[in-house]
Amino acid sequence: MRFPLWKRDAEAGPAYFIRASRSDDMGAVDLLLSRSYPRLLKADYPPSVLVTAIPLISRAQPELLRSGTYYVAEAADGGIWGAGGWSLAPPGGTAQRGVAGHIRHFATDPVHVRKGVAAAVMHRVLLDARAAGLTALECFSTRTAVAFYAAQGFEVEAGVELRLGNAVVFPAVRMSRAI
Ligand SMILES: CC(C)(COP(=O)(O)OP(=O)(O)OC[C@H]1O[C@@H](n2cnc3c(N)ncnc32)[C@H](O)[C@@H]1OP(=O)(O)O)[C@@H](O)C(=O)NCCC(=O)NCCS
């Protein structure tokens, strides 16, 4: 479904729209994540963390892409400016009984940050998650994204250490909000 166009002002360049991702977005989302994470996380994490974590967190996830609850911001020229979504199951886990969903894999192309792209994706997340009957969302935020999630109404709960694979520990921040 094509969602309403989002355009901040005449200066903001070509319009983009938010749509559910598809399996054939794999290459474009992979490219987006591999452009976004290494560049934007650099200010908030030491190289020793990034060198092991980036290969693990900056790959598109096929099951998310076809879940129907992961979205991309597609520009008029077909470029993918941002992505993000939600799932009932936490990252790497299985869905539990309850009404909290989990925010998944938000990223904006570094060239297009601070244009409201991720906020537009979050708007769609909130609409769909509410429609699915959820009453809360939780996320494991990178240090980099804490200010973004705070601007979207999320509150910090605790600092956490995520285990990526067997050996990699990635410091993150658990945040949540009612929806
Ligand atoms: C976090 C991220 C997705 C935000 O994307 P974005 O499209 O630039 O965010 P938006 O433009 O929609 O920002 C909306 C609001 O969030 C806040 N915000 C976003 N980025 C911010 C930053 N770096 N510093 C402070 N506030 C910020 C601001 O209030 C902003 O509104 P404003 O621009 O009018 O001040 C992007 O920085 C990113 O891709 N980071 C790297 C990947 C990452 O950490 N993802 C999170 C995984 S948990």
mmCIF file of C-alpha atoms and ligand atoms in Angstrom, residues 8 36-37 40-41 105-108 112-120 140-142 144-145 147-149 151-152, ligand 1:
data_model
loop_
_atom_site.group_PDB
_atom_site.id
_atom_site.type_symbol
_atom_site.label_atom_id
_atom_site.label_comp_id
_atom_site.label_asym_id
_atom_site.label_seq_id
_atom_site.Cartn_x
_atom_site.Cartn_y
_atom_site.Cartn_z
ATOM 1 C CA ARG A 8 9.035 18.570 5.200
ATOM 2 C CA SER A 36 24.405 4.014 7.982
ATOM 3 C CA TYR A 37 25.692 1.960 10.901
ATOM 4 C CA LEU A 40 26.768 7.079 12.315
ATOM 5 C CA LEU A 41 27.835 4.845 15.217
ATOM 6 C CA HIS A 105 16.560 -2.276 12.763
ATOM 7 C CA PHE A 106 15.943 1.450 12.247
ATOM 8 C CA ALA A 107 18.428 3.250 10.021
ATOM 9 C CA THR A 108 18.594 6.325 7.837
ATOM 10 C CA HIS A 112 19.445 12.039 4.606
ATOM 11 C CA VAL A 113 19.600 12.258 8.410
ATOM 12 C CA ARG A 114 17.600 14.934 10.256
ATOM 13 C CA LYS A 115 14.976 15.215 7.525
ATOM 14 C CA GLY A 116 12.312 13.338 9.466
ATOM 15 C CA VAL A 117 12.803 10.051 7.585
ATOM 16 C CA ALA A 118 13.033 7.803 10.662
ATOM 17 C CA ALA A 119 10.220 9.748 12.367
ATOM 18 C CA ALA A 120 8.002 9.042 9.351
ATOM 19 C CA PHE A 140 17.294 -1.876 22.312
ATOM 20 C CA SER A 141 18.698 1.406 21.117
ATOM 21 C CA THR A 142 22.215 2.051 19.994
ATOM 22 C CA THR A 144 23.545 6.844 18.760
ATOM 23 C CA ALA A 145 19.772 6.548 18.474
ATOM 24 C CA ALA A 147 17.973 11.010 21.258
ATOM 25 C CA PHE A 148 15.881 9.908 18.273
ATOM 26 C CA TYR A 149 13.814 7.415 20.303
ATOM 27 C CA ALA A 151 12.025 12.415 20.585
ATOM 28 C CA GLN A 152 9.524 9.668 19.637
HETATM 29 C C1 LIG B 1 18.674 7.046 14.701
HETATM 30 C C2 LIG B 1 18.400 7.377 13.226
HETATM 31 C C3 LIG B 1 17.610 6.204 12.597
HETATM 32 C C4 LIG B 1 17.564 8.667 13.164
HETATM 33 O O1 LIG B 1 17.252 8.900 11.788
HETATM 34 P P1 LIG B 1 16.793 10.329 11.202
HETATM 35 O O2 LIG B 1 16.037 10.053 9.953
HETATM 36 O O3 LIG B 1 17.969 11.230 11.101
HETATM 37 O O4 LIG B 1 15.824 10.886 12.339
HETATM 38 P P2 LIG B 1 14.729 12.057 12.164
HETATM 39 O O5 LIG B 1 15.220 13.072 11.191
HETATM 40 O O6 LIG B 1 13.419 11.444 11.891
HETATM 41 O O7 LIG B 1 14.758 12.701 13.621
HETATM 42 C C5 LIG B 1 13.564 13.002 14.338
HETATM 43 C C6 LIG B 1 13.961 13.678 15.623
HETATM 44 O O8 LIG B 1 14.748 12.774 16.439
HETATM 45 C C7 LIG B 1 15.768 13.545 17.135
HETATM 46 N N1 LIG B 1 17.091 13.158 16.624
HETATM 47 C C8 LIG B 1 17.364 12.377 15.544
HETATM 48 N N2 LIG B 1 18.710 12.234 15.406
HETATM 49 C C9 LIG B 1 19.280 12.939 16.400
HETATM 50 C C10 LIG B 1 20.630 13.187 16.776
HETATM 51 N N3 LIG B 1 21.672 12.655 16.115
HETATM 52 N N4 LIG B 1 20.859 13.981 17.850
HETATM 53 C C11 LIG B 1 19.853 14.522 18.543
HETATM 54 N N5 LIG B 1 18.528 14.336 18.241
HETATM 55 C C12 LIG B 1 18.258 13.546 17.184
HETATM 56 C C13 LIG B 1 15.489 15.000 16.833
HETATM 57 O O9 LIG B 1 14.561 15.475 17.810
HETATM 58 C C14 LIG B 1 14.823 14.906 15.453
HETATM 59 O O10 LIG B 1 14.003 16.019 15.159
HETATM 60 P P3 LIG B 1 14.682 17.386 14.579
HETATM 61 O O11 LIG B 1 15.587 16.974 13.437
HETATM 62 O O12 LIG B 1 13.491 18.185 14.129
HETATM 63 O O13 LIG B 1 15.439 18.000 15.730
HETATM 64 C C15 LIG B 1 19.736 7.614 12.437
HETATM 65 O O14 LIG B 1 20.531 8.524 13.175
HETATM 66 C C16 LIG B 1 20.549 6.355 12.219
HETATM 67 O O15 LIG B 1 20.372 5.677 11.215
HETATM 68 N N6 LIG B 1 21.514 6.029 13.136
HETATM 69 C C17 LIG B 1 22.417 4.889 12.937
HETATM 70 C C18 LIG B 1 21.716 3.553 13.067
HETATM 71 C C19 LIG B 1 21.099 3.366 14.436
HETATM 72 O O16 LIG B 1 21.684 3.640 15.475
HETATM 73 N N7 LIG B 1 19.858 2.851 14.427
HETATM 74 C C20 LIG B 1 19.110 2.560 15.622
HETATM 75 C C21 LIG B 1 19.098 1.095 15.835
HETATM 76 S S1 LIG B 1 18.419 0.707 17.450
#
